[in-house]
Coordinates of C-alpha atoms in Angstrom, one line a residue:
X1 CA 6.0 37.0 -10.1
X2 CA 8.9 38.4 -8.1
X3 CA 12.7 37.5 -8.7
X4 CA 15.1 36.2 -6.4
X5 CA 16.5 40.0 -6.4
X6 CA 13.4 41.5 -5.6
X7 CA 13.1 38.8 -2.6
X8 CA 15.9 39.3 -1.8
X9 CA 15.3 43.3 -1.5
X10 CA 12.0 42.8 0.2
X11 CA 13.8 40.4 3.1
X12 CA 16.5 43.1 3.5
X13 CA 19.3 40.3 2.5
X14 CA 21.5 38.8 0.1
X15 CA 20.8 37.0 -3.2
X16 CA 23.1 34.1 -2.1
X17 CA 21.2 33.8 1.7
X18 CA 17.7 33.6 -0.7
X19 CA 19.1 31.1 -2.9
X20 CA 20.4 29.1 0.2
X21 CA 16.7 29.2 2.0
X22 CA 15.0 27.8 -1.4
X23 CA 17.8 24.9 -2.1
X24 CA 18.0 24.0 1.6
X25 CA 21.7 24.2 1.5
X26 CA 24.2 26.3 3.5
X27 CA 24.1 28.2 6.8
X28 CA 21.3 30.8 7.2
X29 CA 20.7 32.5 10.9
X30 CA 17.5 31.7 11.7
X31 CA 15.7 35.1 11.9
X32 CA 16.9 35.9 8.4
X33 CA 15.8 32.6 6.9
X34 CA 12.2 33.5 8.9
X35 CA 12.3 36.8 7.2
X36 CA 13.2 35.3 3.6
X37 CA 10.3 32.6 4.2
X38 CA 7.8 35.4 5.2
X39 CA 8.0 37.4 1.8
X40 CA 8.5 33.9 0.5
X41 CA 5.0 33.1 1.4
X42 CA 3.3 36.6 0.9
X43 CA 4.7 36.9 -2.6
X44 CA 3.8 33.0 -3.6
X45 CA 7.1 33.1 -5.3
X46 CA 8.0 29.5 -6.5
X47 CA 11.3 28.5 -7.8
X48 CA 11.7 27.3 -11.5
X49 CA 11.7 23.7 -11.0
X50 CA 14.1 23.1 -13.8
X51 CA 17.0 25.6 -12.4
X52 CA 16.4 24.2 -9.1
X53 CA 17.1 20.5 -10.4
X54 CA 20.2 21.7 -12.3
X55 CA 21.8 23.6 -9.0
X56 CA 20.8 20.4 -6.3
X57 CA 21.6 18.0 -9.5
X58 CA 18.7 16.3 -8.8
X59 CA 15.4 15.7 -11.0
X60 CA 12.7 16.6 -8.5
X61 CA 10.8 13.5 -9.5
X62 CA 10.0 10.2 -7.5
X63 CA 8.9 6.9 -9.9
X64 CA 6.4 4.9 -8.3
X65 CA 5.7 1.6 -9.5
X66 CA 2.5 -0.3 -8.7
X67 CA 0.8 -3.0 -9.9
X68 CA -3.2 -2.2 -10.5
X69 CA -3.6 1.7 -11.0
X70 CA -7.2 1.5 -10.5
X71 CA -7.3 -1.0 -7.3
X72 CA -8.6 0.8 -4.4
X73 CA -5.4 0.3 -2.4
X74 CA -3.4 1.6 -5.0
X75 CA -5.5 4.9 -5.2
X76 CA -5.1 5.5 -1.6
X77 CA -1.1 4.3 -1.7
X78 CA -0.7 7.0 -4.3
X79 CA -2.5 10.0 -2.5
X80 CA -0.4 9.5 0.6
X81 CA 2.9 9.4 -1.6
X82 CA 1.9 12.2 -3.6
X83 CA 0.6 14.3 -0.5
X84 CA 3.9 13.7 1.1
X85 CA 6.4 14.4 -1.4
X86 CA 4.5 17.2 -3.1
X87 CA 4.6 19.1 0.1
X88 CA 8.5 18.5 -0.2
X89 CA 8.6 19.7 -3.7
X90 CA 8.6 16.5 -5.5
X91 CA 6.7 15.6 -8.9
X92 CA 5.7 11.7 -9.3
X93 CA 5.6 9.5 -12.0
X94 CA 3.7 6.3 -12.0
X95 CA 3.9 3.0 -13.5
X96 CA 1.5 0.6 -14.2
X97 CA 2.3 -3.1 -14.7
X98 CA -1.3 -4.7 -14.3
X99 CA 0.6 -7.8 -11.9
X100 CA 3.2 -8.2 -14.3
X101 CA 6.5 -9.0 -12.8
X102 CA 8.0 -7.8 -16.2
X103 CA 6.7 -4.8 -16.9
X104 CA 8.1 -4.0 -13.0
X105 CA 11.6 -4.7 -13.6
X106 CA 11.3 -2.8 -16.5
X107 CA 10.1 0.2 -15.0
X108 CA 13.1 0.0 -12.6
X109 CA 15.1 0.2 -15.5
X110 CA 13.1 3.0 -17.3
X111 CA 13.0 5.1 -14.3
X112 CA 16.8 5.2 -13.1
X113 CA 17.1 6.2 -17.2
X114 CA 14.8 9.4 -16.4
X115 CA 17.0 10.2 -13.7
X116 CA 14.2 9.7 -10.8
X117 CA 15.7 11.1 -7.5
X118 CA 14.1 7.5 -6.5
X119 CA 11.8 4.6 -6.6
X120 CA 8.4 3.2 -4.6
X121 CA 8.0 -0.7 -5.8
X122 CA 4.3 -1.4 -4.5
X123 CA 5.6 -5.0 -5.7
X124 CA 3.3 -8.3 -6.5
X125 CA 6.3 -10.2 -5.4
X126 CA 10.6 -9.9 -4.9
X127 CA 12.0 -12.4 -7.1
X128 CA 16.0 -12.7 -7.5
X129 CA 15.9 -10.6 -10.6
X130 CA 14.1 -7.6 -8.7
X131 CA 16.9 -7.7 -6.3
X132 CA 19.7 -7.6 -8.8
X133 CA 18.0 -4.7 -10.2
X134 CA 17.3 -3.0 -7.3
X135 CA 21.0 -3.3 -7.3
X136 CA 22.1 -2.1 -10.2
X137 CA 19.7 1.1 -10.4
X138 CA 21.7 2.9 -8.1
X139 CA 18.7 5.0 -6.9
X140 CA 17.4 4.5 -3.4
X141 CA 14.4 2.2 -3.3
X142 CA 11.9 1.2 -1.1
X143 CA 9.9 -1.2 -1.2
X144 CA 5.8 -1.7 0.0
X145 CA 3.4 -4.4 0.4
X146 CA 6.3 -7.3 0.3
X147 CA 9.2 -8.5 2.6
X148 CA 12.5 -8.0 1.0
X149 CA 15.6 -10.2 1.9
X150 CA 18.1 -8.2 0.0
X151 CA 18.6 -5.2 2.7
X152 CA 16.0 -2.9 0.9
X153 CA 13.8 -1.0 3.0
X154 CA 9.8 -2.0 2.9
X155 CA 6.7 -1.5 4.2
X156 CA 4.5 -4.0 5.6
X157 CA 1.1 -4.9 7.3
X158 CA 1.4 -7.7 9.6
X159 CA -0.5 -9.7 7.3
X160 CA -0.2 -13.2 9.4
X161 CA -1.4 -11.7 12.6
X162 CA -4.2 -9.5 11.1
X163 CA -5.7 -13.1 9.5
X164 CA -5.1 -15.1 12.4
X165 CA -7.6 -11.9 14.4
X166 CA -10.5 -12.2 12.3
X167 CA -10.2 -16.0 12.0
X168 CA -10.4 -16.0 15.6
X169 CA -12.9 -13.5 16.1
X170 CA -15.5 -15.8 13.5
X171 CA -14.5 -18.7 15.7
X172 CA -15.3 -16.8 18.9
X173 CA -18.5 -16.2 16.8
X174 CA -19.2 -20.1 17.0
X175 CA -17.9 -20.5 13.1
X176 CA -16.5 -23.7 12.7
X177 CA -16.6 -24.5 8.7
X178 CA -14.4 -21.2 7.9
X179 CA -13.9 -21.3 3.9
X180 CA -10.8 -19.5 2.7
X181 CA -11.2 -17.5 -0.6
X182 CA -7.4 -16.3 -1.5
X183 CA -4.9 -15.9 -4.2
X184 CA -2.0 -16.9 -6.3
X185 CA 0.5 -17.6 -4.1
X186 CA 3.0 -16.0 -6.6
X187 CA 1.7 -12.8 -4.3
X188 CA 3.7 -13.6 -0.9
X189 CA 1.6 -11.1 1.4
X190 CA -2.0 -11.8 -0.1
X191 CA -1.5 -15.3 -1.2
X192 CA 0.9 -16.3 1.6
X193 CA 0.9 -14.6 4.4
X194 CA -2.5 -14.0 4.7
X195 CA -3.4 -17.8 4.1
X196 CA -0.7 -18.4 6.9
X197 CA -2.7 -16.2 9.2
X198 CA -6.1 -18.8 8.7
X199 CA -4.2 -21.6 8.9
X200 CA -2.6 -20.6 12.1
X201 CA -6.0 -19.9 13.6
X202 CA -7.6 -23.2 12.7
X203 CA -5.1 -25.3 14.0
X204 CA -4.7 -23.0 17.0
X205 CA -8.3 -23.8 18.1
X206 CA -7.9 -27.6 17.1
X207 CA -10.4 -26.8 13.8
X208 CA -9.8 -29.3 11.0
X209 CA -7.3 -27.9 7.8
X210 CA -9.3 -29.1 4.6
X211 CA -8.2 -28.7 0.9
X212 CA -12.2 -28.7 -0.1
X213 CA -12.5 -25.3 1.9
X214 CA -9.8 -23.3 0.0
X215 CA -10.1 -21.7 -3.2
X216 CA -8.1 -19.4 -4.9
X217 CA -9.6 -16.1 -6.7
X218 CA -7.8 -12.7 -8.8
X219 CA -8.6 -9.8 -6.4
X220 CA -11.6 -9.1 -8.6
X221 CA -15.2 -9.3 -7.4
X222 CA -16.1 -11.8 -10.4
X223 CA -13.1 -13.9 -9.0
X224 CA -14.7 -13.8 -5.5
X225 CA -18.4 -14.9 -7.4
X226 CA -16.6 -17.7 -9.4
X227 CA -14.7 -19.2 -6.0
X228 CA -17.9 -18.8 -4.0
X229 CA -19.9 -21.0 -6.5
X230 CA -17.2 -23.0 -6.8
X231 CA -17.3 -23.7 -2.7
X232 CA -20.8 -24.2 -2.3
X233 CA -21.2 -26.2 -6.0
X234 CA -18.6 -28.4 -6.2
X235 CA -16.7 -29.2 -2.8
X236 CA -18.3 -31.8 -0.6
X237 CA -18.7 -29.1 2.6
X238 CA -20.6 -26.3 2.8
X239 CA -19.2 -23.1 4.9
X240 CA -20.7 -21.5 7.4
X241 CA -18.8 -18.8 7.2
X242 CA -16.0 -17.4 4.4
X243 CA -13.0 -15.2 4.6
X244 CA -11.7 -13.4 1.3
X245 CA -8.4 -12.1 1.1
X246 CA -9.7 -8.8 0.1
X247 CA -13.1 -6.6 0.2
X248 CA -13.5 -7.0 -3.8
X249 CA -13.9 -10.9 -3.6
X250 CA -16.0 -10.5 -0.5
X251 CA -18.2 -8.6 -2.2
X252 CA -18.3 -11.3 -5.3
X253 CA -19.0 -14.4 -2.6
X254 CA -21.7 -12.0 -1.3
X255 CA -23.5 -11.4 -4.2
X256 CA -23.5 -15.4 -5.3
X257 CA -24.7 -15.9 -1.8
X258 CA -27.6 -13.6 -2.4
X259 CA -28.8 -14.4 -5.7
X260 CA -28.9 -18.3 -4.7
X261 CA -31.1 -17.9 -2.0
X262 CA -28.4 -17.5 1.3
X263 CA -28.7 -15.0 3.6
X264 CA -25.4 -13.1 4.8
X265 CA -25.1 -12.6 7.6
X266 CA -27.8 -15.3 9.2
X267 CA -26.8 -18.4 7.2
X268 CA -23.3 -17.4 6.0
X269 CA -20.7 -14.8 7.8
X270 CA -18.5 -13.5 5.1
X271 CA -15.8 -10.7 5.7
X272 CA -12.9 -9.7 3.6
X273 CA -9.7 -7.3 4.1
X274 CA -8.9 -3.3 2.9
X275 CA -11.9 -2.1 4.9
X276 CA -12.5 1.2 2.6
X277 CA -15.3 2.9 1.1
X278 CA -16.3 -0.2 -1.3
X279 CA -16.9 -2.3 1.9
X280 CA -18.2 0.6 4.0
X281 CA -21.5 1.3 1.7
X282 CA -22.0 -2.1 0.5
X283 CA -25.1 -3.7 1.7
X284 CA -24.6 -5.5 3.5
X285 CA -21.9 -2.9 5.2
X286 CA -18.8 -5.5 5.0
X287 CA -16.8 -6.9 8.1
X288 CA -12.8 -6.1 7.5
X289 CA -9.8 -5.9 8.7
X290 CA -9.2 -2.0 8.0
X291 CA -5.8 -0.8 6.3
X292 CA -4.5 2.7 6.0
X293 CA -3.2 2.3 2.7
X294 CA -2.5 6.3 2.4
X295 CA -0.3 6.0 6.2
X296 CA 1.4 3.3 3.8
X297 CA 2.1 5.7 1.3
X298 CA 3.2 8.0 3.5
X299 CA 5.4 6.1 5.7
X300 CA 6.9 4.6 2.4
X301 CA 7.2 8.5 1.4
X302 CA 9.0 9.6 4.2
X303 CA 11.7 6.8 4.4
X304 CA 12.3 7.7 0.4
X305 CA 13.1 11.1 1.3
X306 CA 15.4 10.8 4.2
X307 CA 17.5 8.4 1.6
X308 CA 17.4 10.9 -0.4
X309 CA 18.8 13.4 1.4
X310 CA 20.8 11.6 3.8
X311 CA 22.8 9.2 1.2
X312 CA 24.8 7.9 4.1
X313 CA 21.7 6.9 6.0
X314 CA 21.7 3.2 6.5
X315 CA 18.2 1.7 6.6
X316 CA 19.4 -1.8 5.6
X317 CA 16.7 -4.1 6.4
X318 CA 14.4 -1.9 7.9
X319 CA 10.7 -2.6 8.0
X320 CA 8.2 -0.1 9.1
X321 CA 5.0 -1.8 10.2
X322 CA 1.2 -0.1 9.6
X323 CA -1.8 -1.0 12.1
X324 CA -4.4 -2.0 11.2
X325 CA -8.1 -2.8 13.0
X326 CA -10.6 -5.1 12.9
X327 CA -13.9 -3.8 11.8
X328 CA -17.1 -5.9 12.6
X329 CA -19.7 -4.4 10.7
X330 CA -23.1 -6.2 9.2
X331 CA -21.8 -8.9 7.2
X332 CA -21.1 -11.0 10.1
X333 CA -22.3 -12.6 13.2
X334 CA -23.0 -15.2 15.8
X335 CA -24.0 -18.6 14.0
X336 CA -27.5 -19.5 14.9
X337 CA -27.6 -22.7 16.6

């Protein structure tokens, strides 16, 4: 591999203007940082990461905390963060805390003691000790999947609004006994905000709230099995039609409806949230609202970065919103009358 001399030779200019172009710091006219970059680019000469972190004082690395490394919106949430930043010359590291608010505000700690440049919290929840934490890291942090009240920038679906859509949409569909399948309400966004969004809709179009049509399951498909039984076994109404907080537990209440004789979507409309591959090729193909989890990543990337390099940049409070769409796919349709 060449040296920075040799570059240096080959773009007619000085070691110091080469050194400038690959740190990003200091003034270079533009035709001789084009130059630099060209022989850059035909020599594939990469920097020693090591040297480069000592002269910029920074680590090159980004510590990403999330809390199910093999959930299907953490995949995604990790190839958009990893695409983004490794295109910027950034390694991650990733934390695992399998839904344990613990293990997260350990990793805060862990990571500001390996000198991260800074931090993604994919968090189950912001308690008052994750914001004293965030506080005391003194990395920049942002923050996805929950609201923040402490100033720290996050990254949010509109999780009431998306709910209250396809609620309306199976009413429009003549739905009237809409069973909720959700979550721990220790999860603000999933077990929260999303059961927010169905309650809205019911009492929007006058339908009655009942305890016997919500149950609560853990994300998994097993859970979404379980809570279906538990709906059509041991509460006094039967639904017509059931919304799961996401595709996995969809997929659960499907198969119970299956094996016990139902047919979805003719007897029982069932549709979930996440809209990805798993819900895509099920059979049948799954009714969702659809998140770009890897946009997420990105977005939560990019507002990292500027931090990052713009220290004085105030982003207190900011919130950077993802669309979303409804999908209606096979799981779904008008009730028969």
């Amino acid at each position: 591999m060449a040296t920075i001399k040799e570059i240096a030779k080959l773009a007619e200019t000085s070691i110091s203007s080469v050194s400038r172009v690959l740190n990003s710091s200091g003034y270079v006219s533009e035709p001789v940082r084009k130059r630099i970059q060209k022989v850059l680019d035909e020599t594939g000469y990469r920097p020693n990461a090591l040297a480069k972190a000592l002269h910029s004082k920074r680590s090159q690395t980004i510590g990403v905390i999330l809390p199910k490394i093999n959930a299907t919106s953490s995949g995604d949430n990790i190839a958009g963060i990893d695409q983004y930043f490794a295109n910027n010359g950034y390694s991650i590291i990733l934390g695992n805390t399998n839904h344990s608010i613990k293990s997260e505000l350990e990793f805060l700690d862990l990571f500001a003691e390996k000198q991260v440049d800074g931090i993604i919290l994919i968090a189950t929840t912001i308690t008052s000790e994750h914001k004293e934490k965030i506080r005391k890291v003194g990395k920049p942090v942002v923050v996805m999947g929950q609201s923040t009240t402490d100033g720290t920038p996050c990254v949010l679906f509109d999780e009431v609004t998306a709910v209250e859509e396809i609620i309306d949409y199976l009413v429009a569909s003549q739905h009237r006994n809409i069973a909720l399948i959700g979550v721990s309400e220790s999860d603000v966004s999933v077990g929260v905000k999303r059961k927010q969004g169905y309650l809205n809709s019911l009492e929007k179009h006058g339908l009655p709230i009942s305890a016997d049509m919500m149950v609560n399951g853990e994300f998994s498909v097993e859970s979404g099995y379980t809570a279906c039984q538990e709906l059509y076994e041991e509460r006094m109404q039967r639904p017509d039609a059931i919304f799961a907080a996401n595709d996995k537990m969809a997929i659960g209440a499907i198969t119970y409806l299956l094996e016990h004789s139902f047919k979805v979507p003719e007897d029982v409309s069932v549709c979930g949230v996440g809209g990805g591959n798993m819900s895509r090729y099920y059979n049948p193909k799954i009714t969702s609202l659809v998140y770009d989890f890897e946009e997420s990543g990105k977005t939560s990337a990019h507002l990292l970065h500027m931090l990052i390099e713009k220290p004085d940049l105030d982003l207190t409070d900011h919130v950077s919103f993802i669309p979303y769409h409804l999908e209606v796919r096979d799981s779904t349709a008008p009730k028969l009358s």
